[in-house]
mmCIF file of C-alpha atoms in Angstrom:
data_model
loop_
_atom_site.group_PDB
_atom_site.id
_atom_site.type_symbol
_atom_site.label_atom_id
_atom_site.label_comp_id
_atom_site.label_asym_id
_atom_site.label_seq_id
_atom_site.Cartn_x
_atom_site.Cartn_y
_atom_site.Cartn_z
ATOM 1 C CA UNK X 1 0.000 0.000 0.000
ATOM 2 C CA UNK X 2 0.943 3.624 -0.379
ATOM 3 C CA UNK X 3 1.722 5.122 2.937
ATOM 4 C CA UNK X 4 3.981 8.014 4.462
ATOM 5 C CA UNK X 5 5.274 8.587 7.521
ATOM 6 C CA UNK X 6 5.179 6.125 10.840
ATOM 7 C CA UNK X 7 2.906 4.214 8.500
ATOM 8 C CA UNK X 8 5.490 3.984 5.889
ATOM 9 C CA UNK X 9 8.023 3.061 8.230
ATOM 10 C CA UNK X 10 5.297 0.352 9.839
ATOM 11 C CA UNK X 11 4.135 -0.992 6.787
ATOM 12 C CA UNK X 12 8.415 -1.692 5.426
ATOM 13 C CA UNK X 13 8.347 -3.495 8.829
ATOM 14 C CA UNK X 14 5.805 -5.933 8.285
ATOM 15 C CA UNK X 15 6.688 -6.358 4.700
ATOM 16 C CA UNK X 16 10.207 -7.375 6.270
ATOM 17 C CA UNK X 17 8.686 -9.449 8.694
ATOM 18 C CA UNK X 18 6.874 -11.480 6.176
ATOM 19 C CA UNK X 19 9.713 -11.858 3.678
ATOM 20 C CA UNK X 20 11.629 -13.043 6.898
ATOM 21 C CA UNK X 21 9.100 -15.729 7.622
ATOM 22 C CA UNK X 22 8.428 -16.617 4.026
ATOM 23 C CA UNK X 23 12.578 -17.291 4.193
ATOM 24 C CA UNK X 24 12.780 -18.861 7.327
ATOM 25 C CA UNK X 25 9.717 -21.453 6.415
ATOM 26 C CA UNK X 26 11.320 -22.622 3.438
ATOM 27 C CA UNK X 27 14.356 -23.138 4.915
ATOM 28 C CA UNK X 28 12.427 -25.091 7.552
ATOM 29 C CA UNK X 29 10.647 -27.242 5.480
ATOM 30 C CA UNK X 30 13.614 -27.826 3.162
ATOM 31 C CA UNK X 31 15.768 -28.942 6.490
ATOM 32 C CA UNK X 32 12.404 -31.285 7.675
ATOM 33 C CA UNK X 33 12.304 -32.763 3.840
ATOM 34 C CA UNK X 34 16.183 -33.419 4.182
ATOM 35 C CA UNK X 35 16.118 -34.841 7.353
ATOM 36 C CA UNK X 36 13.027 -37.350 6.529
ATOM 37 C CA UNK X 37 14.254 -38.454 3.757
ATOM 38 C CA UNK X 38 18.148 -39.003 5.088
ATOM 39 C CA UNK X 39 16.375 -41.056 7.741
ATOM 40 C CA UNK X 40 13.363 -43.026 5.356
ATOM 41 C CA UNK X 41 16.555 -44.291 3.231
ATOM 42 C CA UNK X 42 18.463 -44.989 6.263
ATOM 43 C CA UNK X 43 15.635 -47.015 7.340
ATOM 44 C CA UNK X 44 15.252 -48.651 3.934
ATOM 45 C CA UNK X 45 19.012 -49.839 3.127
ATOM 46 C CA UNK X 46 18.654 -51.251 6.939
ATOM 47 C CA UNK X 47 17.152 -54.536 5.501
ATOM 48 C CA UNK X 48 18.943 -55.423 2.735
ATOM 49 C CA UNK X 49 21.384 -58.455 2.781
ATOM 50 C CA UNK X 50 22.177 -57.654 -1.124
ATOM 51 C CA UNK X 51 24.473 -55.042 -3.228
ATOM 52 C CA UNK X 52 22.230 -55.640 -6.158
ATOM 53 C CA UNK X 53 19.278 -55.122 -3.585
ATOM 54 C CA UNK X 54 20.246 -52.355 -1.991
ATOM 55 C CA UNK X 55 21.437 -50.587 -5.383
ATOM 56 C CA UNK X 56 18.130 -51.277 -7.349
ATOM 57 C CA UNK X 57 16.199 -49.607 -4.059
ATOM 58 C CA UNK X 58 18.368 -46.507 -3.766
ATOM 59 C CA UNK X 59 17.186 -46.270 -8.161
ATOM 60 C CA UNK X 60 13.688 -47.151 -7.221
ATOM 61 C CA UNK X 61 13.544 -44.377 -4.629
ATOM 62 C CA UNK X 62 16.027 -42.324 -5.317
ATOM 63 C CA UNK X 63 15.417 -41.390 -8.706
ATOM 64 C CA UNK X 64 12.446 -39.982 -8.679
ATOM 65 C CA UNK X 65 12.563 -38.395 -4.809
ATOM 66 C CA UNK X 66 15.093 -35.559 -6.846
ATOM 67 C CA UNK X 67 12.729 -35.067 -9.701
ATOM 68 C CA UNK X 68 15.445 -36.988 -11.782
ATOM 69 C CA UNK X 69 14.322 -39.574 -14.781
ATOM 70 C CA UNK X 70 17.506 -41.306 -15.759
ATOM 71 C CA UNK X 71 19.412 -43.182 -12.886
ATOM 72 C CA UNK X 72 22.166 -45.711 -12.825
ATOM 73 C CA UNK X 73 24.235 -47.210 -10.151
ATOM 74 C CA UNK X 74 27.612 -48.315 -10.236
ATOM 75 C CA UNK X 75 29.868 -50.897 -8.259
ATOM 76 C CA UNK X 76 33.347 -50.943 -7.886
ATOM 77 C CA UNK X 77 34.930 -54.679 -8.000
ATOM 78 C CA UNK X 78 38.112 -55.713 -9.335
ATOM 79 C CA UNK X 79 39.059 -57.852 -12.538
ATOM 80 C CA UNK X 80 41.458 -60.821 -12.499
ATOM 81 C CA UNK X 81 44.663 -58.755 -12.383
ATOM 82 C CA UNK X 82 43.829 -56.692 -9.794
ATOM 83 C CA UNK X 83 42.316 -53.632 -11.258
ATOM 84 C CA UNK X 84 39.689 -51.805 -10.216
ATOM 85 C CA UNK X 85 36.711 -51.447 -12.351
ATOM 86 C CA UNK X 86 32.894 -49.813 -12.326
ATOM 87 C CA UNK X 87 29.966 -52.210 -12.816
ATOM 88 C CA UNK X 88 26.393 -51.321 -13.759
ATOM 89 C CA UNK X 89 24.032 -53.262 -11.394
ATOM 90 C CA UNK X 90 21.239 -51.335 -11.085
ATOM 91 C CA UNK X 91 19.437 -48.912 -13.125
ATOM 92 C CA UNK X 92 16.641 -46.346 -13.594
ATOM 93 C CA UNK X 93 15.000 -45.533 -17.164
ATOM 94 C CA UNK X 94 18.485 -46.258 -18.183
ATOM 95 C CA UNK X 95 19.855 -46.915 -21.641
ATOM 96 C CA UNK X 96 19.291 -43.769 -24.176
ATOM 97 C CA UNK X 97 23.129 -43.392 -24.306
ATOM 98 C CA UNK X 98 24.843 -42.803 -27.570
ATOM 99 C CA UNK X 99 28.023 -44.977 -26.520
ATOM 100 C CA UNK X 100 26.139 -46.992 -23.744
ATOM 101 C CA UNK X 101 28.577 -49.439 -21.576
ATOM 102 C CA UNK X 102 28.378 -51.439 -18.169
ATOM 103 C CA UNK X 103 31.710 -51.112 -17.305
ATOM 104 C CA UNK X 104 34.375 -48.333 -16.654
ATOM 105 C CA UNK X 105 37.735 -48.342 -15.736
ATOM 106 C CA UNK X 106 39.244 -45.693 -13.053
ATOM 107 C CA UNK X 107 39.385 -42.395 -15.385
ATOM 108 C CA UNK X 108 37.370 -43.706 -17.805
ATOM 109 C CA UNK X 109 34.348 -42.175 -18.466
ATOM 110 C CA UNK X 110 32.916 -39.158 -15.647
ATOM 111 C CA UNK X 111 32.300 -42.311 -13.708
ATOM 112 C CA UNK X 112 35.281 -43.399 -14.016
ATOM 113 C CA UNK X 113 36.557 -40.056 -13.171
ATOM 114 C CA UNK X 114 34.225 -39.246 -10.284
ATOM 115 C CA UNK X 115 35.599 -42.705 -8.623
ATOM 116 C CA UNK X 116 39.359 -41.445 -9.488
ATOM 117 C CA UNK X 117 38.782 -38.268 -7.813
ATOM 118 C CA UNK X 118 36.409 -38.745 -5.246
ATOM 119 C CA UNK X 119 34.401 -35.581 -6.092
ATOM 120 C CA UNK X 120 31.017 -35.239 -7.390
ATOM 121 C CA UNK X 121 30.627 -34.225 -11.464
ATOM 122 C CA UNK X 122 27.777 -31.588 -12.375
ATOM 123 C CA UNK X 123 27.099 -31.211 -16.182
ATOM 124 C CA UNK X 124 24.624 -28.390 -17.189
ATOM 125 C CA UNK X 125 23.382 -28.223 -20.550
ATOM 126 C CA UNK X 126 25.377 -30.971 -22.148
ATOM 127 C CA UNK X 127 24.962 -32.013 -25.950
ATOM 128 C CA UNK X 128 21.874 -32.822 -26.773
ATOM 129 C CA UNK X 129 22.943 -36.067 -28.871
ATOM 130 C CA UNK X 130 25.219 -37.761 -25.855
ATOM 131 C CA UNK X 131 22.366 -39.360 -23.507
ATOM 132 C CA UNK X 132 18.522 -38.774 -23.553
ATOM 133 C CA UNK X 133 15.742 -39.456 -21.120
ATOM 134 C CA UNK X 134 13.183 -41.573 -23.110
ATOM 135 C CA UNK X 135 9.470 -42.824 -22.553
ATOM 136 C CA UNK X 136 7.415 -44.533 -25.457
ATOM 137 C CA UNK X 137 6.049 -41.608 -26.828
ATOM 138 C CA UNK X 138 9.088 -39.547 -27.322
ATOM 139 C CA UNK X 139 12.842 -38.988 -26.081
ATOM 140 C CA UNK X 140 14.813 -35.737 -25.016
ATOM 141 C CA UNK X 141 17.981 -35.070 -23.742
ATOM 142 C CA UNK X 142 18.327 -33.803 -19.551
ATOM 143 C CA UNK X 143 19.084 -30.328 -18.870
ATOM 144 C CA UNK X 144 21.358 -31.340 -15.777
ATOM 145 C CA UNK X 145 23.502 -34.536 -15.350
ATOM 146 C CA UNK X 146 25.352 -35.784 -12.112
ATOM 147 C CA UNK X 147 28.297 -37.805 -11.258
ATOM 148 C CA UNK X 148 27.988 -39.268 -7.117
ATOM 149 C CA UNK X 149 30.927 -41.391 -5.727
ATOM 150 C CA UNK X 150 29.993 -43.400 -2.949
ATOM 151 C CA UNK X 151 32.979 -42.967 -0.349
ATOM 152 C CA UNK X 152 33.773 -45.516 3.166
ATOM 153 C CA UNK X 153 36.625 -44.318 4.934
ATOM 154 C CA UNK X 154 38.115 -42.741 1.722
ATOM 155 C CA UNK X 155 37.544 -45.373 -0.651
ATOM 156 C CA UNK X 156 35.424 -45.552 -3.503
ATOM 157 C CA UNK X 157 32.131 -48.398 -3.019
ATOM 158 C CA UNK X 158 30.500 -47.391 -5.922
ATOM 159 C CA UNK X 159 29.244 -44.475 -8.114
ATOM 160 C CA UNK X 160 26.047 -43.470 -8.856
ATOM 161 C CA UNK X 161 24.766 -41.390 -11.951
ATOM 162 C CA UNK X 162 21.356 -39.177 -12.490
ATOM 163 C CA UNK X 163 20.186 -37.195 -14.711
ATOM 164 C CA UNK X 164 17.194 -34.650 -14.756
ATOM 165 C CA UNK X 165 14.895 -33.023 -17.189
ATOM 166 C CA UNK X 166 15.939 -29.656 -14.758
ATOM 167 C CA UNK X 167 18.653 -28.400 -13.162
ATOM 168 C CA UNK X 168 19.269 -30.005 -9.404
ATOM 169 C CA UNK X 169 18.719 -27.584 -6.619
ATOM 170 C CA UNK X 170 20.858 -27.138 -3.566
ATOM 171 C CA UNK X 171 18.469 -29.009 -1.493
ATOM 172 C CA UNK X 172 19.197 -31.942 -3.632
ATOM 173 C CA UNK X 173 23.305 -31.726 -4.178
ATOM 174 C CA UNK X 174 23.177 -31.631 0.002
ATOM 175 C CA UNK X 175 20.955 -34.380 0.394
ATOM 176 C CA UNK X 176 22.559 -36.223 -1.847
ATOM 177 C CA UNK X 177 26.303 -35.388 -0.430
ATOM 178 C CA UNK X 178 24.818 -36.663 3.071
ATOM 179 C CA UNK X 179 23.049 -39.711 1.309
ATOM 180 C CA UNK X 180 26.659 -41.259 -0.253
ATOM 181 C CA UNK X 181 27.594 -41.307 3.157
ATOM 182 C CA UNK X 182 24.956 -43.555 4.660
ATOM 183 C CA UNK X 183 25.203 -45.758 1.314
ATOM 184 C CA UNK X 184 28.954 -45.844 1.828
ATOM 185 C CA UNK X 185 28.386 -47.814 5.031
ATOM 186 C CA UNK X 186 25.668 -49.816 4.048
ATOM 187 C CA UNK X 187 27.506 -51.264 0.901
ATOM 188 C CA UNK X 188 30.562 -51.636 3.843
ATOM 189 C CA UNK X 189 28.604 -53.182 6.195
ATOM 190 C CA UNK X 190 26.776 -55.530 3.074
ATOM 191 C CA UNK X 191 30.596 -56.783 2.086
ATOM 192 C CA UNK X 192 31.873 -57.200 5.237
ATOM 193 C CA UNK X 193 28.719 -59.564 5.584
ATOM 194 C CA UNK X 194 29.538 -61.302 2.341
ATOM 195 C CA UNK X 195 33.348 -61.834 3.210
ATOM 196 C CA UNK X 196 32.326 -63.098 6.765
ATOM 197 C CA UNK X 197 29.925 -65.567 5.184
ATOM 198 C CA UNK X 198 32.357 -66.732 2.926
ATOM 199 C CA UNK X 199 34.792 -67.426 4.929
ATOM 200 C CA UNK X 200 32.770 -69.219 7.324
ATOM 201 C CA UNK X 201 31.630 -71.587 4.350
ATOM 202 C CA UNK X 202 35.583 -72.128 3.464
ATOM 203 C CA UNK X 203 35.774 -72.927 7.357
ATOM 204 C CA UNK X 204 33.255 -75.284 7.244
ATOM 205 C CA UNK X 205 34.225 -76.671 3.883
ATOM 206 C CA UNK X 206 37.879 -77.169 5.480
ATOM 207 C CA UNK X 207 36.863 -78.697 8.401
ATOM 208 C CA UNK X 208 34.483 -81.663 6.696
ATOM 209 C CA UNK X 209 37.666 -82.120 4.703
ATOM 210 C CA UNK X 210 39.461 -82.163 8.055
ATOM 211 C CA UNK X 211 37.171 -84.274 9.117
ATOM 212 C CA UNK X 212 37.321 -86.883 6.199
ATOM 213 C CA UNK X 213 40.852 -87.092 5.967
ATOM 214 C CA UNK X 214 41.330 -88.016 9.974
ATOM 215 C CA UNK X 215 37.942 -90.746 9.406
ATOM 216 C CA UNK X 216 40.058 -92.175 6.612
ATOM 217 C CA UNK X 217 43.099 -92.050 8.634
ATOM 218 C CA UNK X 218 41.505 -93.282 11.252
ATOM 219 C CA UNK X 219 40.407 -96.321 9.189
ATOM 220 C CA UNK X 220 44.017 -96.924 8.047
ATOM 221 C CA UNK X 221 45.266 -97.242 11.769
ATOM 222 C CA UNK X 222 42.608 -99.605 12.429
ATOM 223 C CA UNK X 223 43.863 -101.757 9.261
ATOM 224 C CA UNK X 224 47.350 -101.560 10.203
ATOM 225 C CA UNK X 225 46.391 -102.730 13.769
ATOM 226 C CA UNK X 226 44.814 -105.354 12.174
ATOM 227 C CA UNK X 227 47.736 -106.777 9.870
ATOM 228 C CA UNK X 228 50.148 -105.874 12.992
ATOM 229 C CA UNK X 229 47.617 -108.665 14.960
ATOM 230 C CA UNK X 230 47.707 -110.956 11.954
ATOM 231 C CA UNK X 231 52.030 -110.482 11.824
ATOM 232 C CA UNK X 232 52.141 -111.501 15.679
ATOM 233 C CA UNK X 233 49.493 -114.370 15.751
ATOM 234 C CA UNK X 234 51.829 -115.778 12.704
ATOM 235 C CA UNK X 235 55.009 -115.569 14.167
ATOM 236 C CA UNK X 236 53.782 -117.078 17.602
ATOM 237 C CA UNK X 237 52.237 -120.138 15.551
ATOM 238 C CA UNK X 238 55.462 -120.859 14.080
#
């Protein structure tokens, strides 16, 4: 309204008031959306006794929670001679690439890149021939692309890759810095699970073998016992 005067000065006030509320309710509700969300995935990964699992959820909810259309996850295993290397093993929409692969190498690649560096990769307004988001009635290319590595201790798990029809907002990049985190420890926790299982099968493995070889030992002390008896009784009849 048009005022002068105290009134002028009153009414700036209360416009200031409500432009500090309006600011200081979004940022509320932007902190309460981060923290239920950090917690529902939390709460989701909890259950999982898989990689595979546990990536195809995090695509399933993940995806679309960020208003992102394209998803793909990758896991970082090693080949035969020791080097490291990215596999796709779970996906979201995914496969409108124009040089589409399920495996990178360290460097190779943004995602092989992102798990070289350790950093997250944001790509703006890429090329619109290089990767589109597609549905049966039509295709077109995102207007934001990112890169996640998934970090435990300093070492790369896994990578993850989305892509959006719009750019991602800084709600998003922070929830999904603090996610990588928590998936970070649940893919730890998931392997450390694995190797402990295996292990304990190799244990158990070794000791029926254990256990076989001292039976058949066992057997072959009896038989030599026997032909030791059948020596003696000889010699005495003579």
């Amino acid at each position: 309204v048009e005022a002068q005067g105290e009134v002028a000065v009153l009414k700036d006030n209360i416009n200031q008031m409500i432009g500090n509320l309006k600011d200081t309710t979004h940022k509320n509700q932007e902190q309460d959306w981060l923290k239920t969300n950090l917690a529902r995935f939390s709460s989701m990964m909890q259950g999982q006794r898989s990689i595979v699992s546990v990536a195809q959820l995090i695509m399933s909810e993940l995806t679309p929670l960020i208003d992102a259309q394209h998803g793909a996850f990758y896991i970082m295993e090693f080949d035969d001679d020791g080097e490291s290397v990215l596999h796709l093993v779970a996906s979201y929409g995914f496969g409108g690439r124009k040089s589409l692969s399920s495996s990178y190498r360290l460097r190779e690649s943004l995602i092989g890149q992102s798990a070289f560096e350790k950093k997250r990769i944001v790509l703006s307004d890429g090329p619109s021939d290089f990767l589109y988001i597609a549905t049966g009635m039509g295709e077109s290319p995102p207007r934001s692309v990112i890169v996640l590595p998934v970090l435990f201790e300093g070492e790369t798990k896994a990578v993850i890759e989305l892509a959006s029809f719009k750019p991602f907002n800084t709600n998003h990049l922070t929830f999904l810095d603090q996610l990588m985190g928590s998936v970070g420890v649940i893919l730890n926790m998931i392997s450390s699970s694995m190797r402990t299982e295996e292990l304990l099968q190799q244990l158990k493995k070794s000791n029926a073998e254990l256990e076989a070889q001292a039976a058949e030992l066992n057997e072959k002390a009896k038989l030599l016992q026997i032909k030791n008896n059948e020596v003696e009784l000889a010699s005495r009849s003579r």
